[in-house]
Amino acid sequence: MNGKSRRFFYGWVIVGVMAVSSAVGMAKGTLNFGLFVKPMGDDLGIGRASFGWAQTARRGAEALSGPVTGPLLDRFGSRVILPVAALTTGLAMIGLGHISHSWQLILLFTIMGLIGMSGPGALATSVTVLKWFVVKRGRALAFMSLGVPVGAMLFIPLTEYLIETVGWETAWMILAIAGMGVLVPLAAILVRRQPEDMGLFPDGDMDPDLAERADSDESSWTVSEAVRTATLWKLVIVFSAASLAVGTIDLHRIPAFMDRGLDPAHVTFAVVFDAVCAGAATFTFGILVRHIPARVLGATGFAMLSIASVMTIYAYNDAVMFTSMAVFGLGMGGMMFLQNFVWADYFGRENVGSIRGLLKPINFAVGGLGAPAAGYIRDFTGSYDPAWWVGVALMVFAAVLTLTTHAPKRSVESEVKQVSQQARHASG
């Protein structure tokens, strides 16, 4: 490695932009959505199941558009897609300030999900970072994850303050304008698809041989090769089960705590603490992944989620509520890290957008049922507990399966073919 390799690498600008995007994402009906459920439901007479369907509709739209968005990100990057996603989401949020029926809520959340900007781990933000790093990928994802706690500390209290002072209708519109004003110019000016587009190499390497060696060691798989591995389908099962489990509790725990008589202000601070813990866990796992396998870190995250879910069921005072939110945040951090890191780690960076985008509809078909199902159970029984116990079991299952899911191995024929392709690429 020569002295030039110590020059500032533009990939860290990409990490910074995506960290800001993750921070602003906390205000775009993701983590802060739970704060709107009770006031909107009380004013409009909308049941909890409708809010669950809204969240499911957003994730469903993102999932169904994934097979299109993923390849577009591989080919063109986020420079256009991210501003379009920010504008689309912002305009839909402005519309949320004018709704009067549940179908309008669900329709607008569907629009918000079309281009894949539904919070941490969204294709539009995570895939770009994966393209810029190989050896330092864990560290890059770690620093990108810091946007989540920063955004939570800024926007969750702001959301609660706006709801209390100007009402939920105006709160949606203020948050929408702020998000569009930050993300659109930032992404359009600074984002680039991958280092090769600027004459650079992944990780900031200045030596082409070192860069090629890193890419070779990573072994990029095509979509057709990846779908023929058992590893890919195990990961699909893991993330589908985990998404179903998280969906039963993530949105509904906030109004549930308020239903139990806990102070909304305390709940708001607990939500912030949850996000801070999630960011801290993702950052820590990103640093540790050089020493501990990603599957072990991911399994640890799922185990934390199961523990936190049990605590949520019994959280009738501030102490247990805060603890459950903290542990849940740590678990979510582990899940977010695994979801962002493992696809590129196991299948390479070249087609990671296409691979993740192709699988999103499958994850949604299972995971998207969690939020509305929990809402219906609460509407009909007066309690979330039956749904939440199912979620606990699913999280334990996800932890065990993750722990046993190793990186795929190529056949001898496939390895020979890849070496041949790399040689032709190098000679060209």
XYZ file of C-alpha atoms in Angstrom:
428
model
C 0.000 0.000 0.000
C 1.628 3.241 -1.096
C 1.357 6.670 0.501
C -1.372 7.748 -1.886
C -3.777 5.285 -0.305
C -4.008 7.584 2.709
C -5.755 10.311 0.706
C -9.364 11.021 1.644
C -11.663 8.471 0.009
C -14.909 9.754 -1.544
C -16.708 6.663 -0.294
C -16.885 8.307 3.131
C -18.878 11.158 1.571
C -21.341 8.514 0.359
C -21.485 7.086 3.887
C -22.192 10.578 5.253
C -25.016 11.237 2.791
C -26.628 7.888 3.529
C -26.271 8.501 7.268
C -28.152 11.789 6.829
C -30.761 9.941 4.771
C -31.185 7.394 7.571
C -31.499 10.228 10.097
C -34.167 12.042 8.091
C -35.888 8.700 7.547
C -36.769 8.653 11.243
C -39.204 11.524 10.523
C -40.793 10.037 7.419
C -43.463 7.837 8.968
C -41.102 5.065 10.028
C -39.987 5.105 13.662
C -42.167 8.144 14.441
C -45.318 6.597 12.942
C -46.291 5.040 16.257
C -46.626 8.525 17.764
C -49.378 9.325 15.247
C -51.442 6.171 15.836
C -53.357 7.214 18.949
C -54.122 10.874 18.050
C -55.063 10.042 14.456
C -57.092 7.020 15.506
C -58.968 8.997 18.159
C -59.718 11.927 15.834
C -60.652 9.929 12.738
C -62.170 6.852 14.371
C -59.642 4.551 12.705
C -58.928 1.171 14.323
C -55.456 -0.124 15.063
C -55.682 -2.701 12.276
C -55.856 0.106 9.698
C -52.549 1.509 10.914
C -51.096 -1.971 10.697
C -52.347 -2.281 7.120
C -50.819 1.104 6.298
C -47.419 -0.093 7.462
C -47.894 -3.360 5.581
C -48.956 -1.489 2.433
C -45.778 0.594 2.557
C -43.570 -2.436 2.950
C -45.578 -4.288 0.322
C -45.116 -1.512 -2.226
C -41.391 -1.464 -1.466
C -41.236 -5.231 -1.818
C -43.132 -5.360 -5.099
C -41.007 -2.577 -6.567
C -37.801 -4.206 -5.302
C -37.187 -6.379 -8.395
C -37.198 -3.157 -10.430
C -35.478 -0.826 -7.961
C -32.633 -3.261 -7.157
C -31.313 -3.641 -10.729
C -31.743 0.116 -11.295
C -29.529 0.770 -8.272
C -26.931 -1.691 -9.584
C -26.948 0.055 -12.946
C -27.515 3.744 -12.147
C -27.050 4.176 -8.383
C -29.006 6.386 -5.957
C -28.229 9.803 -7.418
C -31.626 9.993 -9.127
C -33.558 7.332 -7.219
C -32.956 8.813 -3.752
C -34.211 12.355 -4.589
C -37.256 10.887 -6.363
C -37.937 8.689 -3.325
C -37.598 11.693 -0.998
C -39.980 13.803 -3.102
C -42.527 11.005 -3.424
C -42.463 10.289 0.294
C -42.643 13.981 1.191
C -45.656 14.680 -1.012
C -47.452 11.635 0.404
C -46.731 12.876 3.945
C -48.286 16.243 3.083
C -51.332 14.304 1.932
C -51.498 12.517 5.295
C -52.259 15.870 6.895
C -55.532 16.036 4.936
C -57.010 12.539 5.240
C -60.355 11.623 6.773
C -60.686 7.876 6.049
C -58.573 4.787 6.623
C -58.340 3.926 2.902
C -56.587 7.253 2.302
C -54.043 6.419 5.007
C -53.313 3.052 3.397
C -53.115 4.517 -0.127
C -50.625 7.219 0.854
C -48.424 4.758 2.719
C -48.466 2.560 -0.383
C -47.159 5.487 -2.435
C -44.470 6.146 0.184
C -43.135 2.628 -0.236
C -42.908 2.519 -4.016
C -39.249 3.518 -4.365
C -37.829 1.769 -1.338
C -37.096 4.403 1.284
C -38.712 2.876 4.330
C -36.067 3.509 6.952
C -32.757 1.814 7.873
C -31.740 -0.918 5.462
C -33.791 0.506 2.575
C -32.391 -0.362 -0.841
C -31.932 3.262 -1.887
C -29.519 3.928 0.981
C -27.823 0.651 1.901
C -26.956 -0.709 -1.563
C -24.938 2.388 -2.455
C -22.635 2.003 0.555
C -22.132 -1.681 -0.226
C -20.869 -0.734 -3.684
C -18.106 1.496 -2.307
C -16.530 -0.867 0.215
C -15.333 -4.462 0.440
C -12.740 -4.925 3.203
C -14.012 -1.893 5.140
C -17.693 -2.646 4.513
C -18.500 -3.388 8.149
C -16.913 -0.136 9.285
C -18.722 1.841 6.580
C -22.094 0.374 7.582
C -21.231 1.101 11.211
C -20.745 4.799 10.544
C -23.812 4.955 8.296
C -25.850 3.495 11.158
C -25.085 6.518 13.342
C -27.715 8.391 11.362
C -30.443 6.354 13.069
C -29.853 7.473 16.687
C -29.066 11.039 15.616
C -32.295 11.183 13.611
C -34.263 9.667 16.459
C -32.894 12.157 18.981
C -33.851 15.015 16.657
C -37.096 13.934 15.086
C -38.909 11.758 17.634
C -39.145 14.536 20.266
C -39.863 17.020 17.470
C -42.701 14.836 16.190
C -44.262 14.581 19.658
C -43.827 18.331 20.184
C -45.468 19.164 16.861
C -48.380 16.815 17.501
C -48.965 18.397 20.904
C -48.612 22.021 19.749
C -49.886 22.245 16.155
C -51.717 18.930 15.748
C -50.925 15.772 13.830
C -52.132 17.241 10.530
C -49.610 20.098 10.492
C -46.917 17.856 12.002
C -47.002 15.620 8.928
C -46.586 18.609 6.614
C -43.714 20.227 8.538
C -41.785 16.961 8.673
C -42.379 16.381 4.958
C -41.022 19.779 3.930
C -37.978 19.394 6.184
C -37.170 15.967 4.737
C -37.455 17.040 1.117
C -35.428 20.189 1.746
C -32.506 18.192 3.135
C -32.413 15.024 1.036
C -33.177 16.153 -2.499
C -30.253 18.571 -3.003
C -27.842 16.527 -0.895
C -28.353 13.328 -2.889
C -28.504 15.002 -6.296
C -25.224 16.863 -5.771
C -23.059 14.385 -3.852
C -24.113 10.798 -4.581
C -22.240 8.629 -7.090
C -23.005 5.019 -8.022
C -19.694 3.263 -7.272
C -15.977 4.097 -7.010
C -15.165 2.913 -10.527
C -17.372 5.710 -11.915
C -14.884 8.214 -10.463
C -11.756 6.303 -11.437
C -11.407 4.927 -7.892
C -11.322 1.497 -6.287
C -13.311 0.062 -3.353
C -12.087 0.989 0.146
C -9.914 3.792 -1.280
C -7.189 1.450 -2.534
C -4.890 3.173 -5.023
C -3.245 -0.074 -6.119
C -5.364 -1.832 -8.795
C -3.872 -5.221 -7.885
C -4.993 -4.873 -4.263
C -8.469 -3.762 -5.323
C -8.847 -6.658 -7.746
C -7.622 -9.075 -5.095
C -10.252 -7.786 -2.639
C -13.006 -8.172 -5.232
C -11.727 -11.636 -6.134
C -11.676 -12.732 -2.506
C -15.270 -11.526 -2.148
C -16.466 -13.631 -5.116
C -19.464 -11.872 -6.653
C -22.350 -14.150 -7.593
C -24.866 -13.594 -10.364
C -28.556 -13.625 -9.478
C -29.062 -17.003 -11.168
C -26.131 -18.504 -9.249
C -27.292 -17.086 -5.925
C -30.857 -18.410 -6.173
C -29.525 -21.926 -6.615
C -27.851 -21.919 -3.179
C -29.427 -23.194 0.026
C -27.816 -20.266 1.862
C -29.937 -17.703 0.027
C -33.195 -19.464 0.849
C -32.218 -19.907 4.487
C -31.658 -16.155 4.682
C -35.027 -15.553 3.040
C -36.677 -17.687 5.741
C -34.714 -15.892 8.484
C -35.670 -12.388 7.397
C -39.271 -13.330 6.582
C -39.800 -14.881 10.006
C -38.063 -11.979 11.736
C -40.065 -9.412 9.764
C -43.310 -11.158 10.702
C -42.284 -11.200 14.360
C -41.121 -7.576 14.459
C -44.272 -6.472 12.645
C -46.463 -7.779 15.446
C -44.795 -5.550 18.026
C -42.774 -2.673 16.537
C -45.633 -0.356 15.563
C -48.141 -1.428 18.195
C -46.028 -1.263 21.349
C -46.131 2.570 21.406
C -49.937 2.920 21.510
C -50.054 -0.153 23.779
C -47.892 1.599 26.364
C -50.153 4.636 26.145
C -53.214 2.396 26.548
C -51.670 1.138 29.795
C -51.594 4.692 31.129
C -47.897 5.348 30.702
C -46.984 9.001 30.133
C -46.773 9.759 26.371
C -43.719 11.940 27.011
C -41.953 9.029 28.710
C -42.926 6.736 25.832
C -41.480 9.268 23.392
C -38.145 9.333 25.211
C -38.170 5.534 25.309
C -38.616 5.458 21.515
C -35.593 7.739 21.173
C -33.622 5.499 23.507
C -34.678 2.494 21.407
C -33.256 4.125 18.274
C -30.054 5.168 20.046
C -29.538 1.578 21.180
C -30.242 0.332 17.643
C -27.635 2.684 16.211
C -25.138 1.764 18.904
C -25.649 -1.953 18.256
C -25.333 -1.591 14.484
C -22.175 0.486 14.913
C -20.663 -2.005 17.360
C -21.535 -5.010 15.189
C -20.018 -3.238 12.183
C -16.727 -2.913 14.037
C -16.850 -6.440 15.487
C -17.635 -8.213 12.197
C -13.919 -8.285 11.331
C -13.490 -10.605 14.340
C -16.885 -12.310 14.831
C -18.899 -13.938 12.008
C -21.930 -11.956 10.845
C -24.210 -14.935 11.480
C -23.223 -14.978 15.163
C -23.848 -11.238 15.498
C -27.188 -11.550 13.704
C -28.302 -14.443 15.900
C -27.423 -12.365 18.957
C -29.649 -9.582 17.638
C -32.612 -11.936 17.146
C -32.140 -13.344 20.647
C -32.263 -9.805 22.057
C -35.469 -9.131 20.121
C -37.126 -12.189 21.647
C -36.124 -11.129 25.168
C -37.357 -7.586 24.555
C -40.697 -8.860 23.247
C -41.301 -10.867 26.408
C -40.480 -7.781 28.472
C -42.906 -5.698 26.383
C -45.754 -8.046 27.255
C -45.151 -7.341 30.952
C -44.232 -3.637 30.669
C -46.742 -1.825 32.874
C -44.346 0.694 34.413
C -41.676 3.049 33.127
C -38.702 0.968 34.258
C -39.729 -2.185 32.404
C -40.911 -0.150 29.420
C -37.578 1.669 29.065
C -35.626 -1.566 29.484
C -37.733 -3.399 26.916
C -37.282 -0.573 24.412
C -33.514 -0.514 24.981
C -33.108 -4.271 24.481
C -35.446 -4.166 21.474
C -33.296 -1.420 19.975
C -30.141 -3.487 20.478
C -31.827 -6.417 18.766
C -33.048 -4.291 15.876
C -29.519 -2.989 15.461
C -28.297 -6.558 15.082
C -31.052 -7.360 12.596
C -30.406 -4.213 10.538
C -26.688 -4.903 10.443
C -27.168 -8.492 9.322
C -29.662 -7.495 6.621
C -27.372 -4.786 5.247
C -24.119 -6.720 5.501
C -24.759 -10.387 4.843
C -25.999 -10.231 1.235
C -22.865 -8.501 -0.038
C -20.633 -10.523 2.310
C -22.037 -13.837 1.055
C -22.786 -12.966 -2.602
C -20.522 -9.991 -3.457
C -21.212 -6.364 -4.323
C -21.685 -6.529 -8.083
C -25.322 -7.717 -8.101
C -26.317 -7.077 -4.488
C -29.122 -4.672 -5.425
C -30.644 -7.148 -7.864
C -30.419 -10.040 -5.398
C -31.973 -8.089 -2.522
C -34.621 -6.558 -4.762
C -35.646 -9.941 -6.174
C -36.222 -11.378 -2.702
C -38.140 -8.470 -1.197
C -41.578 -9.666 -2.409
C -40.997 -13.027 -0.726
C -39.999 -11.401 2.562
C -43.061 -9.174 2.388
C -45.495 -11.995 1.568
C -44.727 -13.454 4.992
C -43.488 -10.532 7.074
C -46.096 -8.018 5.964
C -48.868 -9.852 7.797
C -47.507 -9.108 11.274
C -48.688 -5.527 11.830
C -52.297 -5.898 10.625
C -52.679 -9.306 12.299
C -51.612 -7.871 15.649
C -53.967 -4.932 15.097
C -56.922 -7.223 14.423
C -56.148 -9.343 17.472
C -56.076 -6.222 19.642
C -59.273 -4.834 18.097
C -61.167 -8.063 18.731
C -59.651 -9.272 22.010
C -58.474 -6.025 23.615
C -54.916 -7.385 23.951
C -51.820 -7.747 21.784
C -50.412 -10.578 23.908
C -51.385 -13.601 21.727
C -49.725 -12.046 18.667
C -46.670 -11.021 20.646
C -46.072 -14.534 22.011
C -46.079 -15.855 18.447
C -43.534 -13.164 17.631
C -41.281 -14.338 20.450
C -41.271 -17.893 19.079
C -40.469 -16.668 15.559
C -37.534 -14.587 16.794
C -36.051 -17.582 18.623
C -36.420 -19.621 15.431
C -34.702 -16.881 13.389
C -31.795 -16.792 15.862
C -31.198 -20.550 15.625
C -31.451 -20.654 11.813
C -29.134 -17.656 11.418
C -26.509 -19.296 13.582
C -26.470 -22.341 11.288
C -26.425 -20.421 7.977
C -22.892 -20.280 6.548
C -21.562 -18.528 3.445
C -22.207 -20.453 0.212
C -19.415 -22.267 -1.587
C -18.958 -22.382 -5.322
C -18.634 -25.583 -7.292
C -15.334 -26.211 -9.062
C -16.951 -25.464 -12.442
C -18.348 -22.178 -11.154
C -14.975 -21.133 -9.734
C -13.241 -21.852 -13.041
C -15.881 -19.834 -14.882
C -15.505 -16.871 -12.531
C -11.702 -16.859 -12.810
C -12.044 -16.925 -16.580
C -14.454 -13.991 -16.551
C -12.144 -11.981 -14.274
C -9.208 -12.683 -16.567
C -11.163 -11.516 -19.626
C -12.267 -8.400 -17.726
C -8.690 -7.608 -16.682
C -7.344 -8.064 -20.206
C -10.138 -5.886 -21.631
